[in-house]
């Protein structure tokens, strides 16, 4: 029988079932003839039939009454629509519904067994790790010690243990600054005082995977396997004498049943062992196995481990932030000290300049009052320095400071002017002429002196260049006046 696009009125099945069959034939079963599909089902060949296709066939199968009515329309087969022709083919396969159910179970059994085995292994391994991990045990002892210290003086002091769900509440115990909690303190304590215990999570590698295992789901899957194996065993009683040589259900399913029974017994034994391990480890940590299931037990420990690692990361960030703050504070202090030093140097410079200017003027006025400024014989002659010596040697030989040298230079220049002034006065007494040309020279020197003292230009052009001492005194006067 070949799948064709026959058209006609529906005689047995309802329109919805007809539509579902049409969708299935044009999608998952496209390219297969009705006869090829019938042979695949009879031989239990699931290479071309996925579990989803076989489950769809089971959902769309007509009722037993409708299939009986379809078989009565054998002589009118060509007049049936495509959907009813397909349903007619399925109704002629012996025990089509339990046959498809057995094929679906066989296809899924290997997948379910492959999923269950690792889950059982993860839980058993996690129980063993929790029982043998010395690092994790020491960490719990330290938490108990900290808790007893914090609760000293209360009714909870000197406790012998605590519930494991308390581990998930450690982060709720805040420090006085409200920036850190007990987990941060514990992480710092382990890293600084007990670094050999801080990596306790490395001993619990299977804990995260074990937490994802659902005991209820495992139990449900194993119960379903057991029930399906029992149904298959009963179904094989009806296939001892097949009606067709193409029917290989008995042969294929007997071999599968033998393998599936052995595999199920192994899984069931492992599951039983897993339950014992879980009960032992829960009891080992002081909990009641009847009140605490494996998922809650593992979840509390995993949550604690995750929170602890988060606290370690946050501690590292806080340390870096503290270092940055200290560095910024140090830079600010350094800049403050630099500014203070600069201000101090500025003030010292101003004081030194004031003292230097006042000293030069005082010496100058004393020389004018006593007449030493006009006596060349009383002037101090500065010895000629040896030019061959280095600059440090010259500084070592000089006994007078800069202020005294400036005074000497000014005294020399003023002495020259005073001598000329006395000569002019003697000439005037002899001749009585106050307007002689020599009087002009003395007047020029007096004007130069006034210019130095008052820092004002002379009324008549100078006859000579300003000496170094005069320049120094003028600069000192300017600085003093500016202050």
Short mmCIF file of C-alpha atoms in Angstrom, two decimals:
data_model
loop_
_atom_site.label_atom_id
_atom_site.label_comp_id
_atom_site.label_asym_id
_atom_site.label_seq_id
_atom_site.Cartn_x
_atom_site.Cartn_y
_atom_site.Cartn_z
CA UNK A 1 0.00 0.00 0.00
CA UNK A 2 1.48 3.34 -1.04
CA UNK A 3 0.81 6.68 0.63
CA UNK A 4 -1.25 8.72 -1.78
CA UNK A 5 -3.13 11.96 -1.57
CA UNK A 6 -6.54 10.34 -1.72
CA UNK A 7 -9.47 12.58 -1.15
CA UNK A 8 -12.83 11.60 0.18
CA UNK A 9 -15.22 12.01 3.05
CA UNK A 10 -14.30 10.74 6.49
CA UNK A 11 -16.21 7.63 7.42
CA UNK A 12 -14.73 6.54 10.78
CA UNK A 13 -12.15 8.85 12.41
CA UNK A 14 -12.92 12.40 13.47
CA UNK A 15 -11.61 15.48 11.59
CA UNK A 16 -9.10 16.39 14.30
CA UNK A 17 -7.46 12.95 14.19
CA UNK A 18 -7.39 13.17 10.40
CA UNK A 19 -5.63 16.53 10.58
CA UNK A 20 -3.02 15.20 13.04
CA UNK A 21 -2.28 12.23 10.81
CA UNK A 22 -1.89 14.56 7.83
CA UNK A 23 0.65 16.72 9.68
CA UNK A 24 2.61 13.64 10.77
CA UNK A 25 2.68 12.16 7.27
CA UNK A 26 3.90 15.43 5.73
CA UNK A 27 6.65 16.01 8.28
CA UNK A 28 8.27 13.22 10.32
CA UNK A 29 7.08 10.34 8.12
CA UNK A 30 7.55 12.09 4.82
CA UNK A 31 9.23 9.81 2.27
CA UNK A 32 8.01 6.57 3.87
CA UNK A 33 5.26 4.44 2.33
CA UNK A 34 2.63 2.87 4.52
CA UNK A 35 4.09 -0.57 3.84
CA UNK A 36 7.62 0.52 4.80
CA UNK A 37 6.35 1.99 8.03
CA UNK A 38 4.42 -1.21 8.82
CA UNK A 39 7.57 -3.34 8.33
CA UNK A 40 9.61 -1.07 10.60
CA UNK A 41 7.05 -1.42 13.38
CA UNK A 42 6.77 -5.21 12.98
CA UNK A 43 10.55 -5.67 13.11
CA UNK A 44 10.93 -3.22 16.05
CA UNK A 45 13.42 -1.26 13.95
CA UNK A 46 13.70 2.13 15.60
CA UNK A 47 16.61 3.36 13.45
CA UNK A 48 14.22 5.51 11.38
CA UNK A 49 11.71 6.17 14.15
CA UNK A 50 12.53 8.54 16.94
CA UNK A 51 10.80 8.34 20.34
CA UNK A 52 8.88 11.55 19.59
CA UNK A 53 7.44 10.06 16.36
CA UNK A 54 6.37 6.87 18.11
CA UNK A 55 4.81 8.87 20.94
CA UNK A 56 2.90 10.94 18.36
CA UNK A 57 1.60 7.76 16.79
CA UNK A 58 0.43 6.59 20.21
CA UNK A 59 -1.41 9.88 20.83
CA UNK A 60 -3.12 9.87 17.43
CA UNK A 61 -4.11 6.22 17.38
CA UNK A 62 -7.84 5.70 16.90
CA UNK A 63 -9.75 3.95 19.62
CA UNK A 64 -10.17 0.19 19.58
CA UNK A 65 -13.74 0.62 18.36
CA UNK A 66 -12.70 2.88 15.47
CA UNK A 67 -9.93 0.50 14.46
CA UNK A 68 -12.43 -2.36 14.44
CA UNK A 69 -14.74 -0.38 12.17
CA UNK A 70 -11.82 0.47 9.86
CA UNK A 71 -10.96 -3.18 9.44
CA UNK A 72 -14.51 -3.76 8.23
CA UNK A 73 -13.87 -1.30 5.37
CA UNK A 74 -11.23 -3.46 3.74
CA UNK A 75 -13.14 -3.68 0.49
CA UNK A 76 -13.64 0.09 0.40
CA UNK A 77 -9.99 0.93 1.03
CA UNK A 78 -9.52 2.90 -2.20
CA UNK A 79 -12.46 5.12 -1.36
CA UNK A 80 -11.02 6.14 2.02
CA UNK A 81 -9.11 9.42 2.47
CA UNK A 82 -5.37 9.35 3.14
CA UNK A 83 -5.70 9.73 6.92
CA UNK A 84 -8.13 6.80 7.16
CA UNK A 85 -5.96 4.67 4.88
CA UNK A 86 -3.05 5.33 7.25
CA UNK A 87 -5.23 4.47 10.27
CA UNK A 88 -6.41 1.29 8.48
CA UNK A 89 -2.74 0.20 8.06
CA UNK A 90 -2.02 0.74 11.77
CA UNK A 91 -5.14 -1.17 12.84
CA UNK A 92 -3.88 -4.26 11.01
CA UNK A 93 -0.61 -4.47 13.03
CA UNK A 94 -1.08 -6.98 15.93
CA UNK A 95 -1.20 -5.25 19.36
CA UNK A 96 -0.10 -1.94 17.89
CA UNK A 97 -0.43 0.12 21.09
CA UNK A 98 1.63 -2.05 23.52
CA UNK A 99 4.07 -2.71 20.69
CA UNK A 100 4.74 1.02 20.24
CA UNK A 101 4.97 1.52 24.02
CA UNK A 102 7.63 -1.19 24.26
CA UNK A 103 9.59 0.38 21.40
CA UNK A 104 9.47 3.81 23.09
CA UNK A 105 10.64 2.30 26.40
CA UNK A 106 13.55 0.51 24.69
CA UNK A 107 14.63 3.70 22.95
CA UNK A 108 14.47 5.79 26.13
CA UNK A 109 15.93 3.21 28.50
CA UNK A 110 19.51 3.68 27.33
CA UNK A 111 19.22 7.46 27.54
CA UNK A 112 17.74 7.39 31.05
CA UNK A 113 20.32 4.89 32.30
CA UNK A 114 23.09 7.11 30.89
CA UNK A 115 21.68 10.10 32.82
CA UNK A 116 21.08 8.30 36.11
CA UNK A 117 24.53 6.72 36.48
CA UNK A 118 26.52 10.00 36.78
CA UNK A 119 23.97 11.50 39.18
CA UNK A 120 24.27 8.58 41.55
CA UNK A 121 28.07 8.76 41.33
CA UNK A 122 28.14 12.51 42.07
CA UNK A 123 26.07 12.16 45.24
CA UNK A 124 28.11 9.24 46.61
CA UNK A 125 31.39 11.03 45.85
CA UNK A 126 30.16 14.26 47.48
CA UNK A 127 29.20 12.38 50.64
CA UNK A 128 32.67 10.84 50.82
CA UNK A 129 34.35 14.24 50.30
CA UNK A 130 32.34 15.87 53.07
CA UNK A 131 33.20 13.03 55.42
CA UNK A 132 36.95 13.04 54.76
CA UNK A 133 37.71 16.74 54.18
CA UNK A 134 39.89 17.92 57.06
CA UNK A 135 39.97 21.52 55.76
CA UNK A 136 36.19 21.86 55.75
CA UNK A 137 35.95 20.33 59.22
CA UNK A 138 38.52 22.78 60.61
CA UNK A 139 36.62 25.66 59.03
CA UNK A 140 33.42 24.57 60.79
CA UNK A 141 35.31 24.31 64.09
CA UNK A 142 36.56 27.86 63.64
CA UNK A 143 33.02 29.11 62.93
CA UNK A 144 31.80 27.40 66.11
CA UNK A 145 34.62 29.00 68.11
CA UNK A 146 33.81 32.47 66.75
CA UNK A 147 30.11 31.96 67.47
CA UNK A 148 30.78 30.91 71.07
CA UNK A 149 33.02 33.93 71.56
CA UNK A 150 30.34 36.28 70.20
CA UNK A 151 27.65 34.62 72.32
CA UNK A 152 29.69 34.58 75.51
CA UNK A 153 27.51 35.47 78.47
CA UNK A 154 24.30 34.39 76.70
CA UNK A 155 22.37 31.14 76.82
CA UNK A 156 23.96 30.09 73.50
CA UNK A 157 27.49 30.27 74.85
CA UNK A 158 29.69 27.16 74.85
CA UNK A 159 27.57 25.39 72.22
CA UNK A 160 28.70 22.01 70.94
CA UNK A 161 27.54 22.59 67.39
CA UNK A 162 25.14 24.42 65.09
CA UNK A 163 22.66 23.65 62.33
CA UNK A 164 24.12 23.60 58.84
CA UNK A 165 21.57 26.10 57.59
CA UNK A 166 23.28 28.61 59.90
CA UNK A 167 26.11 28.69 57.34
CA UNK A 168 23.82 30.49 54.91
CA UNK A 169 23.14 33.25 57.49
CA UNK A 170 26.72 34.24 58.31
CA UNK A 171 26.58 37.18 55.92
CA UNK A 172 23.68 38.61 57.93
CA UNK A 173 25.99 39.21 60.91
CA UNK A 174 27.31 42.68 60.11
CA UNK A 175 30.32 44.53 61.50
CA UNK A 176 29.99 47.88 63.29
CA UNK A 177 30.82 49.78 60.07
CA UNK A 178 28.12 47.84 58.21
CA UNK A 179 30.58 47.37 55.33
CA UNK A 180 31.71 43.86 56.19
CA UNK A 181 30.17 40.78 57.78
CA UNK A 182 31.20 37.60 59.53
CA UNK A 183 32.12 35.93 56.24
CA UNK A 184 34.62 38.70 55.49
CA UNK A 185 36.11 38.26 58.94
CA UNK A 186 36.28 34.48 58.51
CA UNK A 187 37.94 34.80 55.10
CA UNK A 188 40.56 37.23 56.48
CA UNK A 189 41.19 35.00 59.47
CA UNK A 190 41.73 31.91 57.34
CA UNK A 191 43.94 33.70 54.81
CA UNK A 192 46.14 35.37 57.43
CA UNK A 193 46.23 32.84 60.27
CA UNK A 194 45.26 29.49 58.74
CA UNK A 195 46.09 29.58 55.03
CA UNK A 196 46.27 25.78 54.93
CA UNK A 197 42.48 25.63 55.39
CA UNK A 198 41.33 28.52 53.21
CA UNK A 199 41.00 26.39 50.05
CA UNK A 200 38.66 23.87 51.62
CA UNK A 201 36.41 24.00 48.57
CA UNK A 202 39.05 22.16 46.56
CA UNK A 203 38.20 19.08 48.62
CA UNK A 204 34.52 19.32 47.61
CA UNK A 205 34.70 19.06 43.84
CA UNK A 206 31.51 17.00 43.37
CA UNK A 207 29.36 19.02 45.76
CA UNK A 208 27.98 21.40 43.13
CA UNK A 209 26.94 18.54 40.85
CA UNK A 210 25.45 16.56 43.72
CA UNK A 211 23.29 19.53 44.68
CA UNK A 212 21.57 19.42 41.28
CA UNK A 213 20.53 15.79 41.72
CA UNK A 214 16.93 15.33 42.72
CA UNK A 215 16.29 12.28 44.84
CA UNK A 216 12.59 12.38 43.96
CA UNK A 217 13.36 12.47 40.26
CA UNK A 218 15.76 9.54 40.52
CA UNK A 219 13.23 7.54 42.47
CA UNK A 220 10.54 8.33 39.91
CA UNK A 221 12.73 7.29 36.98
CA UNK A 222 13.69 4.00 38.59
CA UNK A 223 10.09 3.23 39.46
CA UNK A 224 9.12 3.93 35.85
CA UNK A 225 11.86 1.59 34.61
CA UNK A 226 10.68 -1.17 36.89
CA UNK A 227 7.08 -0.77 35.79
CA UNK A 228 7.99 -0.72 32.09
CA UNK A 229 10.13 -3.82 32.45
CA UNK A 230 7.22 -5.61 34.10
CA UNK A 231 4.84 -4.57 31.30
CA UNK A 232 7.32 -5.70 28.67
CA UNK A 233 7.69 -9.07 30.33
CA UNK A 234 3.91 -9.52 30.24
CA UNK A 235 3.66 -8.36 26.64
CA UNK A 236 6.17 -10.96 25.49
CA UNK A 237 3.70 -13.67 26.55
CA UNK A 238 1.51 -12.61 23.57
CA UNK A 239 4.35 -12.84 21.05
CA UNK A 240 5.56 -16.38 21.50
CA UNK A 241 3.95 -17.42 18.20
CA UNK A 242 4.17 -14.48 15.73
CA UNK A 243 1.59 -14.31 12.95
CA UNK A 244 4.08 -13.07 10.33
CA UNK A 245 7.69 -13.82 9.53
CA UNK A 246 8.30 -10.06 9.54
CA UNK A 247 7.19 -9.84 13.17
CA UNK A 248 10.40 -9.86 15.25
CA UNK A 249 8.99 -8.28 18.39
CA UNK A 250 9.53 -11.40 20.55
CA UNK A 251 13.13 -11.93 19.44
CA UNK A 252 14.21 -8.29 19.78
CA UNK A 253 12.44 -7.57 23.02
CA UNK A 254 13.53 -10.74 24.83
CA UNK A 255 17.19 -9.81 24.27
CA UNK A 256 16.55 -6.24 25.37
CA UNK A 257 14.63 -7.38 28.47
CA UNK A 258 17.56 -9.49 29.66
CA UNK A 259 20.01 -6.60 29.31
CA UNK A 260 17.60 -4.03 30.79
CA UNK A 261 16.93 -6.18 33.87
CA UNK A 262 20.63 -6.45 34.67
CA UNK A 263 21.16 -2.74 34.13
CA UNK A 264 18.20 -1.82 36.28
CA UNK A 265 19.37 -4.04 39.14
CA UNK A 266 22.75 -2.26 39.09
CA UNK A 267 21.13 1.15 39.07
CA UNK A 268 18.74 0.20 41.83
CA UNK A 269 21.59 -1.13 44.01
CA UNK A 270 23.60 2.04 43.44
CA UNK A 271 20.59 4.15 44.30
CA UNK A 272 20.11 2.22 47.53
CA UNK A 273 23.77 2.75 48.38
CA UNK A 274 23.42 6.45 47.61
CA UNK A 275 20.53 6.70 50.06
CA UNK A 276 22.63 5.09 52.80
CA UNK A 277 25.54 7.47 52.10
CA UNK A 278 23.26 10.49 52.27
CA UNK A 279 21.68 9.36 55.52
CA UNK A 280 25.13 8.71 57.05
CA UNK A 281 26.59 12.07 56.05
CA UNK A 282 23.52 13.96 57.26
CA UNK A 283 23.78 12.15 60.59
CA UNK A 284 27.54 12.76 60.64
CA UNK A 285 26.88 16.52 60.60
CA UNK A 286 24.29 16.30 63.36
CA UNK A 287 21.16 16.57 61.25
CA UNK A 288 18.10 14.32 61.14
CA UNK A 289 17.90 12.31 57.87
CA UNK A 290 14.13 12.10 58.21
CA UNK A 291 13.76 15.86 58.29
CA UNK A 292 16.60 16.87 55.97
CA UNK A 293 16.81 15.63 52.39
CA UNK A 294 19.92 15.48 50.23
CA UNK A 295 19.03 18.54 48.15
CA UNK A 296 18.64 20.84 51.18
CA UNK A 297 21.77 19.44 52.81
CA UNK A 298 24.00 19.93 49.77
CA UNK A 299 22.43 23.28 48.89
CA UNK A 300 23.25 24.81 52.29
CA UNK A 301 26.90 23.82 52.01
CA UNK A 302 27.19 24.98 48.39
CA UNK A 303 25.61 28.32 49.27
CA UNK A 304 28.11 28.77 52.09
CA UNK A 305 31.03 27.92 49.78
CA UNK A 306 29.84 30.40 47.14
CA UNK A 307 29.31 33.15 49.73
CA UNK A 308 32.75 32.48 51.20
CA UNK A 309 34.45 32.82 47.81
CA UNK A 310 32.51 36.02 47.19
CA UNK A 311 33.71 37.38 50.53
CA UNK A 312 37.32 36.60 49.59
CA UNK A 313 36.95 38.53 46.34
CA UNK A 314 35.36 41.46 48.16
CA UNK A 315 38.15 41.44 50.75
CA UNK A 316 40.71 41.70 47.97
CA UNK A 317 38.82 44.63 46.46
CA UNK A 318 38.58 46.39 49.83
CA UNK A 319 42.33 45.94 50.38
CA UNK A 320 43.06 47.46 46.98
CA UNK A 321 40.71 50.36 47.71
CA UNK A 322 42.39 50.92 51.08
CA UNK A 323 45.82 50.95 49.45
CA UNK A 324 44.63 53.52 46.93
CA UNK A 325 43.19 55.68 49.70
CA UNK A 326 46.41 55.49 51.70
CA UNK A 327 48.44 56.35 48.63
CA UNK A 328 46.23 59.33 47.86
CA UNK A 329 46.44 60.44 51.47
CA UNK A 330 50.22 60.13 51.40
CA UNK A 331 50.39 62.18 48.20
CA UNK A 332 48.19 64.86 49.75
CA UNK A 333 50.37 64.98 52.87
CA UNK A 334 53.48 65.19 50.72
CA UNK A 335 51.99 68.02 48.67
CA UNK A 336 50.96 69.81 51.87
CA UNK A 337 54.48 69.52 53.30
CA UNK A 338 55.93 70.75 50.02
CA UNK A 339 53.69 73.81 50.04
CA UNK A 340 54.50 74.50 53.70
CA UNK A 341 58.20 74.23 53.00
CA UNK A 342 57.87 76.50 49.99
CA UNK A 343 55.97 79.07 52.04
CA UNK A 344 58.57 78.88 54.79
CA UNK A 345 61.38 79.44 52.29
CA UNK A 346 59.51 82.39 50.82
CA UNK A 347 59.09 83.98 54.24
CA UNK A 348 62.74 83.33 55.16
CA UNK A 349 63.83 84.91 51.89
CA UNK A 350 61.74 88.02 52.61
CA UNK A 351 63.21 88.29 56.11
CA UNK A 352 66.75 87.86 54.77
CA UNK A 353 66.17 90.51 52.11
CA UNK A 354 64.77 92.92 54.68
CA UNK A 355 67.77 92.37 56.95
CA UNK A 356 70.25 92.78 54.11
CA UNK A 357 68.65 96.03 52.85
CA UNK A 358 68.38 97.51 56.34
CA UNK A 359 71.97 96.54 57.18
CA UNK A 360 73.41 98.22 54.09
CA UNK A 361 71.48 101.43 54.75
CA UNK A 362 72.46 101.48 58.44
CA UNK A 363 76.14 101.08 57.60
CA UNK A 364 75.88 103.74 54.93
CA UNK A 365 74.26 106.27 57.26
CA UNK A 366 76.81 105.57 60.00
CA UNK A 367 79.65 106.15 57.54
CA UNK A 368 78.15 109.48 56.47
CA UNK A 369 77.61 110.65 60.06
CA UNK A 370 81.10 109.75 61.31
CA UNK A 371 82.88 111.01 58.22
CA UNK A 372 84.50 107.68 57.47
CA UNK A 373 82.93 107.79 54.05
CA UNK A 374 85.21 110.77 53.20
CA UNK A 375 88.45 109.32 54.61
CA UNK A 376 90.22 107.19 52.01
CA UNK A 377 92.97 106.24 54.48
CA UNK A 378 90.52 104.57 56.87
CA UNK A 379 88.89 102.48 54.14
CA UNK A 380 89.42 98.81 54.26
CA UNK A 381 91.23 97.51 51.30
CA UNK A 382 90.05 94.13 50.13
CA UNK A 383 93.06 91.94 49.39
CA UNK A 384 93.47 90.74 45.88
CA UNK A 385 92.39 87.11 45.65
CA UNK A 386 94.41 84.47 43.98
CA UNK A 387 92.76 83.81 40.65
CA UNK A 388 94.38 80.40 40.34
CA UNK A 389 92.39 78.96 43.24
CA UNK A 390 89.05 77.33 42.84
CA UNK A 391 85.76 78.95 43.77
CA UNK A 392 85.37 77.01 47.03
CA UNK A 393 88.85 78.24 48.17
CA UNK A 394 87.88 81.85 47.48
CA UNK A 395 84.77 81.47 49.59
CA UNK A 396 86.81 79.94 52.39
CA UNK A 397 89.32 82.85 52.48
CA UNK A 398 86.68 85.57 52.55
CA UNK A 399 86.04 86.55 56.17
CA UNK A 400 83.38 89.10 55.47
CA UNK A 401 79.83 88.48 54.31
CA UNK A 402 78.01 89.86 51.35
CA UNK A 403 76.67 92.73 53.40
CA UNK A 404 80.13 93.93 54.41
CA UNK A 405 81.43 93.72 50.84
CA UNK A 406 78.51 95.80 49.59
CA UNK A 407 79.21 98.35 52.31
CA UNK A 408 82.87 98.59 51.27
CA UNK A 409 81.99 99.16 47.65
CA UNK A 410 79.52 101.89 48.57
CA UNK A 411 82.05 103.48 50.94
CA UNK A 412 84.70 103.52 48.19
CA UNK A 413 82.37 105.23 45.72
CA UNK A 414 81.11 107.71 48.31
CA UNK A 415 84.73 108.41 49.53
CA UNK A 416 85.79 109.44 46.05
CA UNK A 417 82.90 111.89 45.85
CA UNK A 418 83.66 113.30 49.33
CA UNK A 419 87.30 114.01 48.50
CA UNK A 420 86.34 115.83 45.35
CA UNK A 421 83.77 117.78 47.35
CA UNK A 422 86.43 118.96 49.89
CA UNK A 423 88.79 120.04 47.10
CA UNK A 424 85.96 122.05 45.56
CA UNK A 425 85.24 123.76 48.88
CA UNK A 426 88.95 124.78 49.33
CA UNK A 427 88.99 126.16 45.77
CA UNK A 428 85.90 128.19 46.42
CA UNK A 429 87.37 129.66 49.60
CA UNK A 430 90.39 130.83 47.67
CA UNK A 431 88.67 132.26 44.64
CA UNK A 432 85.23 132.98 46.10
CA UNK A 433 83.68 131.74 42.89
CA UNK A 434 80.83 129.33 43.65
CA UNK A 435 80.10 128.76 40.02
CA UNK A 436 83.49 127.39 39.00
CA UNK A 437 83.63 124.38 36.72
CA UNK A 438 85.08 122.27 39.54
CA UNK A 439 82.00 122.92 41.62
CA UNK A 440 79.99 121.12 39.01
CA UNK A 441 81.90 117.93 39.61
CA UNK A 442 81.21 118.01 43.35
CA UNK A 443 77.58 118.74 42.71
CA UNK A 444 77.40 115.78 40.38
CA UNK A 445 78.80 113.49 43.07
CA UNK A 446 76.31 114.80 45.63
CA UNK A 447 73.50 114.18 43.20
CA UNK A 448 74.76 110.63 42.68
CA UNK A 449 74.72 110.08 46.44
CA UNK A 450 71.17 111.43 46.71
CA UNK A 451 70.18 109.20 43.84
CA UNK A 452 71.53 106.12 45.63
CA UNK A 453 69.85 107.00 48.93
CA UNK A 454 66.52 108.12 47.48
CA UNK A 455 66.46 105.87 44.45
CA UNK A 456 65.71 108.89 42.20
CA UNK A 457 67.54 110.00 39.07
CA UNK A 458 69.95 112.95 39.27
CA UNK A 459 69.04 116.32 37.77
CA UNK A 460 72.20 116.45 35.67
CA UNK A 461 73.82 113.79 33.51
CA UNK A 462 76.27 111.49 35.28
CA UNK A 463 79.95 111.83 34.49
CA UNK A 464 80.73 108.18 35.34
CA UNK A 465 79.06 104.76 35.47
CA UNK A 466 77.37 103.50 38.63
CA UNK A 467 79.59 101.30 40.77
CA UNK A 468 78.66 97.75 41.74
CA UNK A 469 78.13 98.79 45.36
CA UNK A 470 75.81 101.61 44.33
CA UNK A 471 73.80 99.23 42.19
CA UNK A 472 73.56 96.75 45.06
CA UNK A 473 72.39 99.42 47.49
CA UNK A 474 69.83 100.68 44.99
CA UNK A 475 68.43 97.21 44.48
CA UNK A 476 68.27 96.69 48.25
CA UNK A 477 66.35 99.95 48.69
CA UNK A 478 63.87 98.93 46.02
CA UNK A 479 63.23 95.58 47.67
CA UNK A 480 62.81 97.20 51.10
CA UNK A 481 60.34 99.71 49.73
CA UNK A 482 58.39 97.01 47.94
CA UNK A 483 58.01 95.14 51.20
#
